Amino acid sequence: MGKQMTEMLKGTLEGIVLALLAEQPAYGYEITTRVRDHGFTDIAEGTIYALLVRVEQKKLVDVEKVPSEKGPPRKVYSLNPAGTQELEEFWKTWSFLTQRIDSLRTEDANTEDTHTDTNNKEN
C-alpha cells in the first residue's frame, strides 16, 4: 500500500471499524478479518487493536468479555449509542468530502477537455 493510501486510511479507519460494528458485534481478530475482506488487505492486526483501544477509551463501543475455547476470554465490541452518533457524523463528513473532491475531479477533467479542444483547434 502506498504512503498516500496509508495516510488517507488513518483518517477513515475508525469510521470503517464503526461501520463494521454497526453490522454486528465482533472481537478484534474478527474485525481485522472483516476489514481485510472489504479490500483493505494491508491493514496490520496491531493497527486494529490500537484503534479498538481508542474507541473504547472514547466510549464509542461497549465491551463484553466472552469465554474463548482457546485461551483467555475475548473482548467483543459492539456499537453503543455514542458510537452510532459518531458513525452518523462520519458518514455526513464522508459525503461532504467526497462530493467536494469529486467536483474537483470533474472540474479538472473539464479543464483538460477544454485544453484538448483548444489544442486541436490550433492544429
Coordinates of C-alpha atoms in Angstrom, one line a residue:
M1 CA 0.0 0.0 0.0
G2 CA 1.4 3.4 -0.9
K3 CA 2.1 6.1 1.6
Q4 CA -0.7 8.3 0.3
M5 CA -3.2 5.4 0.9
T6 CA -1.8 4.8 4.3
E7 CA -2.2 8.4 5.3
M8 CA -5.8 8.6 4.0
L9 CA -6.8 5.4 5.8
K10 CA -5.5 6.8 9.1
G11 CA -8.3 9.3 9.0
T12 CA -11.0 6.9 7.9
L13 CA -10.2 3.6 9.6
E14 CA -12.1 4.5 12.7
G15 CA -15.2 5.1 10.7
I16 CA -14.7 1.8 8.8
V17 CA -14.5 -0.1 12.0
L18 CA -17.5 1.6 13.5
A19 CA -19.5 0.8 10.3
L20 CA -18.5 -2.9 10.6
L21 CA -19.5 -2.9 14.3
A22 CA -22.9 -1.4 13.3
E23 CA -23.5 -4.5 11.2
Q24 CA -22.7 -6.9 14.1
P25 CA -20.6 -7.1 17.3
A26 CA -17.1 -8.7 16.8
Y27 CA -13.8 -9.3 18.6
G28 CA -10.5 -7.9 17.5
Y29 CA -9.3 -10.6 15.1
E30 CA -12.7 -10.9 13.5
I31 CA -12.8 -7.1 12.9
T32 CA -9.4 -7.3 11.3
T33 CA -10.6 -10.2 9.0
R34 CA -13.7 -8.2 8.1
V35 CA -11.7 -5.1 7.3
R36 CA -9.4 -7.2 5.0
D37 CA -12.5 -8.9 3.4
H38 CA -13.6 -5.4 2.4
G39 CA -10.4 -5.0 0.4
F40 CA -8.1 -3.3 3.0
T41 CA -5.7 -6.2 2.9
D42 CA -2.6 -4.4 4.1
I43 CA -4.1 -3.4 7.4
A44 CA -2.0 -4.8 10.3
E45 CA -3.7 -6.5 13.1
G46 CA -1.9 -4.3 15.6
T47 CA -3.4 -1.2 13.9
I48 CA -6.9 -2.5 14.5
Y49 CA -6.2 -3.4 18.1
A50 CA -4.8 0.1 18.8
L51 CA -7.8 1.6 17.2
L52 CA -10.1 -0.6 19.4
V53 CA -8.4 0.7 22.5
R54 CA -9.0 4.3 21.3
V55 CA -12.7 3.8 20.5
E56 CA -13.1 2.0 23.9
Q57 CA -11.5 5.0 25.6
K58 CA -13.7 7.4 23.7
K59 CA -16.7 5.3 24.9
L60 CA -18.0 4.6 21.4
V61 CA -18.3 0.9 22.0
D62 CA -19.4 -1.5 24.7
V63 CA -17.1 -4.3 25.5
E64 CA -18.1 -7.7 26.8
K65 CA -15.7 -10.4 27.8
V66 CA -16.8 -13.7 26.3
P67 CA -15.2 -17.1 27.2
S68 CA -13.0 -18.5 24.5
E69 CA -12.4 -22.1 23.7
K70 CA -8.7 -21.3 23.4
G71 CA -7.1 -19.1 25.9
P72 CA -8.4 -16.1 27.8
P73 CA -11.8 -14.5 27.3
R74 CA -12.3 -12.5 24.1
K75 CA -13.3 -8.8 24.2
V76 CA -16.4 -8.5 21.9
Y77 CA -17.0 -5.0 20.8
S78 CA -20.5 -3.6 20.0
L79 CA -21.5 -0.2 18.9
N80 CA -23.3 1.8 21.6
P81 CA -25.4 5.0 21.1
A82 CA -22.4 7.3 21.3
G83 CA -20.7 5.1 18.6
T84 CA -23.8 5.2 16.4
Q85 CA -23.8 9.0 16.7
E86 CA -20.1 9.1 15.8
L87 CA -20.7 6.9 12.8
E88 CA -23.5 9.1 11.6
E89 CA -21.2 12.1 11.8
F90 CA -18.5 10.1 10.0
W91 CA -20.9 9.4 7.1
K92 CA -22.0 13.1 6.9
T93 CA -18.4 14.2 6.8
W94 CA -17.5 11.5 4.3
S95 CA -20.4 12.6 2.0
F96 CA -19.3 16.2 2.3
L97 CA -15.7 15.4 1.4
T98 CA -16.4 13.0 -1.4
Q99 CA -18.8 15.5 -3.1
R100 CA -16.2 18.2 -2.9
I101 CA -13.4 16.0 -4.1
D102 CA -15.5 14.6 -6.9
S103 CA -16.4 18.1 -8.0
L104 CA -12.7 18.9 -8.2
R105 CA -12.0 15.9 -10.3
T106 CA -14.9 16.8 -12.6
E107 CA -13.7 20.4 -12.9
D108 CA -10.2 19.1 -13.6
A109 CA -11.5 16.8 -16.3
N110 CA -13.5 19.6 -17.9
T111 CA -10.4 21.8 -17.9
E112 CA -8.4 19.1 -19.6
D113 CA -11.2 18.7 -22.2
T114 CA -11.1 22.5 -22.8
H115 CA -7.3 22.4 -23.2
T116 CA -7.6 19.4 -25.6
D117 CA -10.2 21.1 -27.7
T118 CA -8.1 24.3 -27.8
N119 CA -5.0 22.4 -28.9
N120 CA -7.0 20.5 -31.5
K121 CA -8.4 23.8 -33.0
E122 CA -4.9 25.3 -33.2
N123 CA -3.6 22.3 -35.2

